[in-house]
Amino acid sequence: MGARAVLALVRAGFRRHTSYRAAILGGAATNSMFGLLRAGIVTATLASAGGHLGGYAAAGGIAYVWISQALVAPLQIFTWDDLAVRVRSGDLAVDLLRPVDLQLLYGAQDLGRALALTLPRGLPPLAVGALTFGLALPTDPRAYLFGLTAVVLGAGVSFACRYLVNLSAVWLLDVRGVLTLYVTVTGVLCGLVVPVRWFPPWLATVDAATPFPAMLQAPADILTGRVHGTAVAGVLAVQVAWLAAMLAAGQLVQRAAARRLVVQGG
Amino acid sequence: MVEAAPGRTAAYRAILGARLRSQLVYRTSFALDVAGSTMVALTDFVEVYVIFHNVPTLGGLDAAAAFLVFGLGTLGFALGNAVCGELDGMPQYIRTGTLEVLLLRPIPLLAQIITGDVRLKRFGGAAVGVVVLVVGLRWTHVHWTPARVVLVVISPLAGAVLFGAVFLAAGAVQFWLVDAADVTDGFTYGSAYAARYSSAALPLPVRLLFAFVVPAAFTAYLPALALLGLPGPPWLPAWLGWCAPGVGVLAWGAALLMWRSGVRHYTGAGG
């Protein structure tokens, strides 16, 4: 399995997700609309808290909202069932015949998807945020370099988790319920719904033991400049650790799934 | 037309009955769908819980009043979504050419789509709305008058009507913009989000957009102000809370006009 083949897969994922320009624009419009609503709620919350809450002042809270809305699509926080659909239709058997590891096959394409969507789905909400609420972003160029690294790592963690959830289709077949559960839990625990720093202690403790903050909270913290200096290394290290752990879990489950797989129909 | 009525009612009853029964055939799937809908509403509630864990008021409402708004908004949206949510599928109807099949049948298009899938699973979300609404009502100490009793019963229904109109308008837009669900989601699900919070928390232009263009404020925030006897923020006086049913009629009128002109504009997807 050469690097050329992996690159080709990443490119395929990239092209697939840049082909539908209207859908990209529409999605960015919806992210922006939710940004307007969330920025309003976060601003009012911070005002009610006396200006500061969980390490965010008004400008930081607003930046957090727009950065997180910009990252929803590249990090694929919402439903993804491509693999589960192929399990149910039996097409997974075709995928298993390919001379590529199944996780690598889907992971490389997902990386292409994330890279393709980062700017076209990210910049419009940021522009709307800058024009309406104002956007205070870090001036240090390293914040963007490390921030984009964290986005790629976060997209990796997101993929590794979605891959596991989708593989459960091998045992369950109908995974709509599991997917809904996964999406709702992710939305809260990754920090999209409210910043993780605002969680009550018990929820923060639960959350810290899951891979979800490594998806969105980590890149958002770096891109808003909330985490800077040497602390960035710690955040990136946690992301790398979760990525490795979830990919390894995916490999284990994938091996069990290949033994368990029964192709439905003829 | 009058003679045709019984036959027509029977046809609708048959369609609706079949659709409702079909959802209950696969018991486990149905139970999982209801659980999913409940989970989505609970997640929405976690947001309110986390905010009020940190601050005493948001947009002029304390936690009790915010529960009232959340309950009304969630219940109204769940009911509206159960009945009119199928309009969300318009892009697929148009793209796959299913719409042509529906247009050939001797029942109005809109009636077919709405009766095509009344989603019982949404009652999971409605249940969460009811529980939070009841907690909010007990906690806020509403000074009950007969008029306010009527208001609290009518508001979720008016909310369902209003959200139905939003779904209808969003469905109508699909006749002009191909596969535009990504755009209209900001209005349909955006209005559900806006409805769950005090409109006073939103900046003025967004507040006005989600009150007078997309009537989200009329589904929960304004009725809650009227129930509690609280004054509203600029541009949203509390007496508007009594106007939700009237606004619902207006919204349906506008949405139906959009729908009709959309159907006339439709030329087929070349199926």
XYZ file of C-alpha atoms in Angstrom:
537
model
C 0.000 0.000 0.000
C 2.020 2.927 -1.270
C 1.807 6.581 -0.354
C 0.694 7.300 -3.935
C -2.474 5.278 -3.448
C -3.251 7.028 -0.163
C -2.738 10.407 -1.810
C -5.057 9.384 -4.633
C -7.736 8.481 -2.056
C -7.302 11.816 -0.260
C -7.610 13.606 -3.605
C -10.742 11.631 -4.465
C -12.354 12.652 -1.179
C -11.299 16.250 -1.794
C -12.788 16.343 -5.301
C -16.001 14.637 -4.287
C -16.680 17.337 -1.717
C -15.723 20.327 -3.850
C -17.998 19.260 -6.738
C -21.247 20.525 -5.272
C -20.612 24.223 -4.890
C -24.249 25.204 -4.254
C -24.469 22.701 -1.391
C -21.265 24.146 0.119
C -22.679 27.674 -0.073
C -26.036 26.581 1.361
C -24.384 24.757 4.232
C -22.211 27.782 4.960
C -25.360 29.943 5.011
C -26.988 27.667 7.597
C -23.779 27.624 9.718
C -23.820 31.432 9.565
C -27.485 31.650 10.579
C -26.837 29.441 13.614
C -23.750 31.548 14.306
C -25.918 34.678 14.515
C -28.300 32.981 16.962
C -25.551 31.362 19.070
C -23.445 34.527 19.195
C -26.523 36.375 20.477
C -27.145 33.777 23.198
C -23.454 33.629 24.205
C -23.197 37.441 24.322
C -26.320 37.654 26.507
C -24.996 34.857 28.761
C -21.658 36.625 29.210
C -23.437 39.933 29.908
C -25.574 38.203 32.542
C -22.451 36.652 34.097
C -20.900 40.103 34.489
C -18.630 39.966 31.448
C -16.537 36.857 32.190
C -17.409 33.180 32.272
C -15.176 30.114 32.206
C -12.200 32.063 30.878
C -14.164 33.817 28.135
C -14.771 37.555 27.922
C -17.305 38.848 25.381
C -14.865 38.902 22.428
C -13.544 35.425 23.241
C -17.054 33.958 23.550
C -18.090 35.406 20.201
C -14.883 34.184 18.520
C -15.555 30.729 19.982
C -19.060 30.653 18.445
C -17.899 31.633 14.948
C -14.840 29.371 14.959
C -16.992 26.424 16.068
C -19.606 27.168 13.382
C -16.764 27.343 10.833
C -15.503 23.915 11.944
C -18.854 22.038 12.022
C -18.527 20.861 8.415
C -14.789 20.065 8.190
C -14.995 18.142 11.470
C -18.245 16.458 10.335
C -19.904 16.874 13.720
C -23.233 15.758 12.271
C -24.410 12.405 10.907
C -22.187 10.313 8.647
C -23.485 6.896 7.634
C -21.660 6.105 4.365
C -20.029 3.003 5.836
C -23.148 1.792 7.685
C -25.132 2.055 4.434
C -22.550 -0.126 2.690
C -22.711 -2.678 5.489
C -26.467 -2.909 5.126
C -26.432 -3.094 1.340
C -23.670 -5.712 1.408
C -21.314 -3.450 -0.572
C -18.860 -3.735 2.330
C -17.879 -7.100 0.828
C -16.594 -5.195 -2.237
C -14.640 -2.806 0.009
C -13.032 -5.741 1.812
C -11.806 -7.125 -1.507
C -9.825 -3.969 -2.239
C -6.063 -4.135 -1.644
C -6.334 -1.331 0.924
C -6.984 -1.515 4.640
C -10.662 -0.655 5.209
C -9.949 2.020 7.809
C -7.285 3.605 5.613
C -9.635 3.510 2.616
C -12.314 5.500 4.415
C -9.934 7.568 6.542
C -7.939 8.885 3.579
C -11.109 9.914 1.755
C -12.418 11.565 4.918
C -9.178 13.526 5.265
C -9.706 14.762 1.698
C -13.252 15.755 2.648
C -12.060 17.685 5.701
C -9.364 19.521 3.720
C -11.848 20.337 0.964
C -14.410 21.830 3.323
C -12.154 23.722 5.741
C -11.953 26.953 3.754
C -15.213 27.042 1.726
C -17.359 26.070 4.729
C -15.193 27.912 7.249
C -14.583 31.341 5.742
C -18.218 32.413 5.087
C -19.343 32.049 8.750
C -16.157 33.822 9.869
C -16.858 36.657 7.416
C -20.467 36.963 8.625
C -19.224 36.963 12.211
C -16.626 39.649 11.483
C -19.222 41.846 9.770
C -21.929 41.481 12.425
C -20.538 40.811 15.894
C -16.894 41.582 15.118
C -14.270 38.877 15.321
C -11.196 39.129 17.548
C -8.742 36.512 16.270
C -5.150 35.983 17.425
C -2.460 38.037 15.683
C 0.240 35.413 16.219
C 0.621 33.435 12.945
C 1.589 30.344 14.971
C -1.995 30.208 16.286
C -3.180 29.491 12.739
C -0.415 27.014 11.961
C -1.062 25.026 15.158
C -4.807 25.677 14.872
C -5.013 24.101 11.414
C -2.903 21.178 12.666
C -5.459 20.774 15.457
C -8.302 20.904 12.890
C -6.710 18.043 10.918
C -6.144 16.042 14.133
C -9.712 16.831 15.276
C -11.075 15.677 11.922
C -9.051 12.482 12.414
C -10.501 11.860 15.881
C -13.975 12.603 14.513
C -13.439 10.106 11.677
C -12.055 7.407 13.991
C -15.133 7.697 16.238
C -17.602 7.791 13.343
C -15.861 4.757 11.843
C -16.390 2.786 15.060
C -20.047 3.808 15.301
C -20.639 2.880 11.651
C -18.972 -0.513 12.095
C -21.578 -1.358 14.732
C -23.873 -1.860 11.724
C -22.144 -5.221 11.197
C -23.846 -6.405 14.385
C -26.951 -4.184 14.467
C -27.779 -3.585 10.753
C -30.191 -0.756 11.613
C -27.967 1.889 13.189
C -30.238 4.956 12.890
C -30.850 4.992 16.635
C -27.158 4.591 17.452
C -26.252 7.341 14.983
C -28.813 9.749 16.467
C -27.521 8.996 19.938
C -23.940 9.524 18.768
C -24.700 12.836 17.032
C -26.569 14.296 20.014
C -23.905 13.235 22.518
C -21.141 14.559 20.239
C -22.903 17.914 19.793
C -22.866 18.489 23.547
C -19.573 16.893 24.590
C -17.390 18.319 21.772
C -18.355 21.832 22.870
C -20.467 22.835 19.857
C -23.654 23.493 21.843
C -21.954 25.383 24.697
C -18.236 25.801 25.419
C -16.881 22.871 27.433
C -15.485 25.357 30.010
C -19.059 26.259 30.997
C -20.011 22.690 31.935
C -20.885 21.991 35.577
C -18.049 20.018 37.267
C -19.684 16.574 36.930
C -20.263 16.990 33.190
C -16.756 18.418 32.699
C -15.302 15.346 34.459
C -17.301 12.957 32.281
C -16.362 14.929 29.184
C -12.627 14.960 29.945
C -12.653 11.155 29.832
C -14.021 11.076 26.259
C -12.427 11.821 22.877
C -15.072 14.469 22.053
C -13.242 17.624 23.302
C -10.270 16.576 21.130
C -12.501 17.076 18.061
C -13.766 20.662 18.348
C -12.802 22.241 21.647
C -9.063 21.689 21.018
C -8.820 23.438 17.612
C -11.297 26.126 18.725
C -9.197 26.885 21.816
C -6.052 27.308 19.716
C -7.700 29.269 16.879
C -9.349 31.710 19.302
C -6.042 32.166 21.116
C -7.531 30.947 24.381
C -4.749 28.349 24.567
C -1.349 29.698 23.531
C 2.364 29.352 24.201
C 3.619 26.013 25.441
C 0.099 24.884 26.446
C -0.585 24.328 22.731
C 1.798 21.372 22.737
C -0.226 19.740 25.518
C -3.519 20.164 23.621
C -2.015 18.729 20.419
C -0.492 15.812 22.358
C -3.890 14.917 23.840
C -5.379 15.001 20.338
C -2.640 12.715 18.986
C -3.200 10.300 21.880
C -6.961 10.138 21.278
C -6.438 9.752 17.532
C -4.069 6.822 18.076
C -6.367 5.188 20.642
C -9.533 5.495 18.543
C -7.809 4.331 15.342
C -6.436 1.316 17.235
C -9.902 0.533 18.588
C -11.187 0.807 15.012
C -8.596 -1.747 13.859
C -9.652 -4.200 16.588
C -13.356 -3.850 15.885
C -12.717 -4.018 12.148
C -10.978 -7.382 12.569
C -13.891 -8.736 14.590
C -16.337 -7.283 12.042
C -14.606 -8.962 9.103
C -15.059 -12.331 10.855
C -18.673 -11.524 11.773
C -19.759 -10.044 8.436
C -22.668 -11.760 6.764
C -23.489 -10.295 3.391
C -27.236 -9.925 3.132
C -28.874 -11.085 -0.037
C -27.153 -12.509 -3.097
C -67.659 19.404 -4.545
C -69.905 18.751 -1.569
C -70.847 15.312 -2.875
C -67.204 14.415 -3.290
C -66.394 15.196 0.321
C -67.132 11.808 1.966
C -65.051 9.939 -0.605
C -62.223 12.342 -0.106
C -62.311 12.056 3.680
C -62.263 8.291 3.353
C -59.244 8.504 1.069
C -57.335 10.699 3.513
C -58.334 8.456 6.397
C -57.071 5.403 4.529
C -53.757 7.082 3.663
C -53.223 8.410 7.166
C -54.206 5.118 8.793
C -51.816 3.190 6.577
C -48.973 5.610 7.297
C -49.513 5.563 11.034
C -49.773 1.749 11.157
C -46.678 1.300 9.017
C -44.579 3.164 11.581
C -45.642 0.781 14.317
C -44.972 -2.469 12.455
C -41.254 -2.549 13.246
C -41.530 -2.135 16.995
C -37.818 -1.958 17.824
C -37.067 0.545 15.076
C -39.986 2.684 16.216
C -38.864 2.557 19.854
C -35.331 3.548 18.802
C -36.684 6.431 16.697
C -38.750 7.716 19.630
C -35.699 7.404 21.875
C -33.657 9.315 19.278
C -36.208 12.132 19.113
C -36.252 12.267 22.930
C -32.451 12.397 23.039
C -32.328 15.295 20.560
C -34.733 17.318 22.713
C -32.811 16.400 25.888
C -29.583 17.617 24.263
C -31.286 20.909 23.478
C -32.264 21.064 27.128
C -28.677 20.451 28.288
C -27.752 23.744 26.611
C -30.352 25.606 28.696
C -29.278 23.706 31.807
C -25.580 24.560 31.334
C -26.350 28.250 30.699
C -28.529 28.584 33.799
C -26.011 26.617 35.818
C -23.716 29.611 35.185
C -26.012 32.650 35.127
C -29.242 33.647 36.944
C -30.990 35.264 33.953
C -30.759 35.229 30.166
C -32.451 37.851 28.022
C -34.520 39.099 30.965
C -35.844 35.635 31.933
C -34.905 33.607 35.001
C -34.489 29.814 34.807
C -38.173 29.138 35.562
C -39.400 31.448 32.797
C -36.719 30.072 30.455
C -38.061 26.543 31.127
C -41.508 27.791 30.155
C -40.146 29.187 26.876
C -38.125 26.004 26.203
C -41.156 23.801 26.910
C -43.518 25.763 24.672
C -40.963 26.033 21.855
C -39.962 22.358 21.981
C -43.554 21.112 22.163
C -44.758 23.380 19.346
C -41.852 22.409 17.106
C -42.252 18.682 17.778
C -45.953 18.827 16.857
C -45.350 20.990 13.787
C -42.497 18.725 12.714
C -44.606 15.586 13.229
C -47.292 16.875 10.858
C -45.374 19.015 8.351
C -41.800 17.713 8.695
C -42.207 15.603 5.547
C -41.989 18.870 3.585
C -38.315 18.692 4.532
C -38.083 15.925 1.933
C -39.115 18.198 -0.963
C -35.595 18.286 -2.502
C -35.689 14.464 -2.774
C -39.263 14.517 -4.152
C -38.169 16.957 -6.848
C -34.769 15.438 -7.644
C -35.988 11.851 -7.897
C -39.105 12.778 -9.863
C -41.472 11.372 -7.212
C -43.290 14.694 -7.377
C -44.577 13.902 -10.898
C -46.221 10.747 -9.561
C -47.900 12.727 -6.782
C -49.074 15.416 -9.236
C -50.886 12.733 -11.285
C -53.035 11.619 -8.357
C -56.462 13.163 -7.829
C -55.606 14.566 -4.361
C -53.971 17.972 -3.818
C -50.183 17.739 -3.769
C -49.744 19.351 -0.366
C -52.321 17.085 1.280
C -50.519 14.044 -0.125
C -47.112 15.121 1.123
C -48.356 16.036 4.588
C -50.408 12.872 5.046
C -47.556 10.954 3.411
C -45.621 10.820 6.637
C -47.024 11.980 9.956
C -44.012 11.177 12.077
C -45.121 9.605 15.322
C -41.524 9.404 16.526
C -41.534 13.192 17.041
C -43.724 12.634 20.066
C -40.526 11.776 21.942
C -39.472 15.408 21.587
C -43.017 16.544 22.399
C -42.880 14.584 25.673
C -39.691 16.398 26.706
C -41.420 19.692 25.838
C -44.444 18.821 27.971
C -42.334 17.846 31.004
C -40.197 21.018 30.871
C -43.319 23.130 30.251
C -45.085 21.672 33.313
C -41.988 22.199 35.477
C -41.752 25.785 34.198
C -45.449 26.437 34.877
C -45.261 25.147 38.455
C -42.028 26.993 39.145
C -43.017 30.410 37.747
C -46.243 30.917 39.738
C -48.460 32.112 36.894
C -51.423 34.184 38.148
C -54.031 32.037 36.486
C -57.030 33.644 34.808
C -59.419 31.866 32.436
C -57.786 33.727 29.558
C -54.327 32.501 30.570
C -55.549 28.897 30.819
C -56.805 29.213 27.251
C -53.483 30.800 26.260
C -51.348 27.977 27.656
C -53.465 25.359 25.868
C -53.589 27.216 22.575
C -49.931 28.307 22.453
C -48.338 24.909 21.661
C -50.999 24.318 18.994
C -50.445 27.775 17.519
C -46.717 27.017 17.715
C -47.257 23.817 15.723
C -49.243 25.794 13.132
C -46.520 28.451 12.920
C -43.696 25.916 12.567
C -45.827 24.104 9.973
C -45.964 27.332 7.973
C -42.168 27.644 8.188
C -41.764 24.077 6.871
C -44.264 24.828 4.094
C -42.488 28.025 3.044
C -39.125 26.226 3.148
C -40.612 23.404 1.032
C -41.984 25.933 -1.469
C -38.542 27.512 -1.897
C -37.255 24.163 -3.212
C -39.256 24.686 -6.420
C -36.918 27.540 -7.310
C -33.609 26.547 -5.759
C -32.465 23.046 -6.636
C -31.594 21.001 -3.571
C -31.667 24.018 -1.279
C -32.350 22.147 1.972
C -28.932 23.336 3.158
C -30.129 26.940 2.939
C -33.632 26.498 4.336
C -32.374 24.423 7.304
C -31.116 27.708 8.726
C -34.717 28.904 8.810
C -36.582 25.722 9.806
C -34.184 24.383 12.440
C -32.886 27.895 13.105
C -36.417 28.956 14.026
C -36.709 25.980 16.385
C -33.472 27.069 18.057
C -34.544 30.721 18.244
C -37.913 29.690 19.724
C -36.300 27.982 22.705
C -34.709 31.192 24.022
C -35.694 34.663 25.126
C -35.844 36.812 21.999
C -34.447 39.644 24.132
C -31.124 37.748 24.156
C -30.807 38.198 20.374
C -29.437 41.345 18.722
C -32.242 43.518 17.339
C -32.021 42.600 13.615
C -31.909 38.851 14.409
C -34.720 39.325 16.945
C -36.904 41.023 14.334
C -36.024 38.388 11.681
C -37.116 35.566 14.004
C -40.297 37.376 15.030
C -41.748 39.046 11.950
C -40.206 37.177 9.000
C -39.811 33.705 10.543
C -42.398 33.821 13.348
C -40.386 31.891 15.962
C -40.955 34.400 18.800
C -44.716 33.896 18.500
C -44.426 30.182 19.309
C -42.967 30.445 22.829
C -41.296 33.647 24.012
C -44.201 36.040 23.431
C -46.901 33.701 24.848
C -44.641 33.147 27.887
C -44.403 36.919 28.428
C -48.198 37.163 28.253
C -48.606 34.255 30.691
C -46.181 35.768 33.197
C -47.316 39.367 32.754
C -43.772 40.464 31.896
C -42.965 43.425 29.629
C -41.258 42.671 26.334
C -38.042 44.099 24.851
C -38.137 46.919 22.243
C -40.288 45.980 19.216
C -41.804 42.958 20.977
C -44.552 44.070 23.378
C -45.966 41.258 25.526
C -49.519 41.591 24.138
C -48.243 40.079 20.890
C -48.260 36.789 22.817
C -52.036 36.679 22.412
C -51.730 37.051 18.646
C -49.997 33.726 17.853
C -53.118 32.039 16.349
C -53.788 35.069 14.129
C -50.155 35.204 13.065
C -50.403 31.465 12.350
C -53.272 32.098 9.926
C -51.312 34.894 8.244
C -48.180 32.736 8.044
C -50.103 29.879 6.431
C -51.674 32.319 3.978
C -48.252 33.593 2.951
C -46.715 30.105 2.860
C -49.629 28.735 0.792
C -49.197 31.560 -1.727
C -45.499 30.669 -1.997
C -46.386 26.989 -2.381
C -48.988 27.624 -5.083
C -46.692 29.807 -7.087
C -43.958 27.192 -6.629
C -46.157 24.383 -7.953
C -47.072 26.536 -10.975
C -43.421 27.312 -11.555
C -42.496 23.618 -11.420
C -41.635 22.094 -14.776
C -40.406 18.660 -13.707
C -36.953 17.263 -13.194
C -36.968 15.457 -16.539
C -37.927 12.104 -15.016
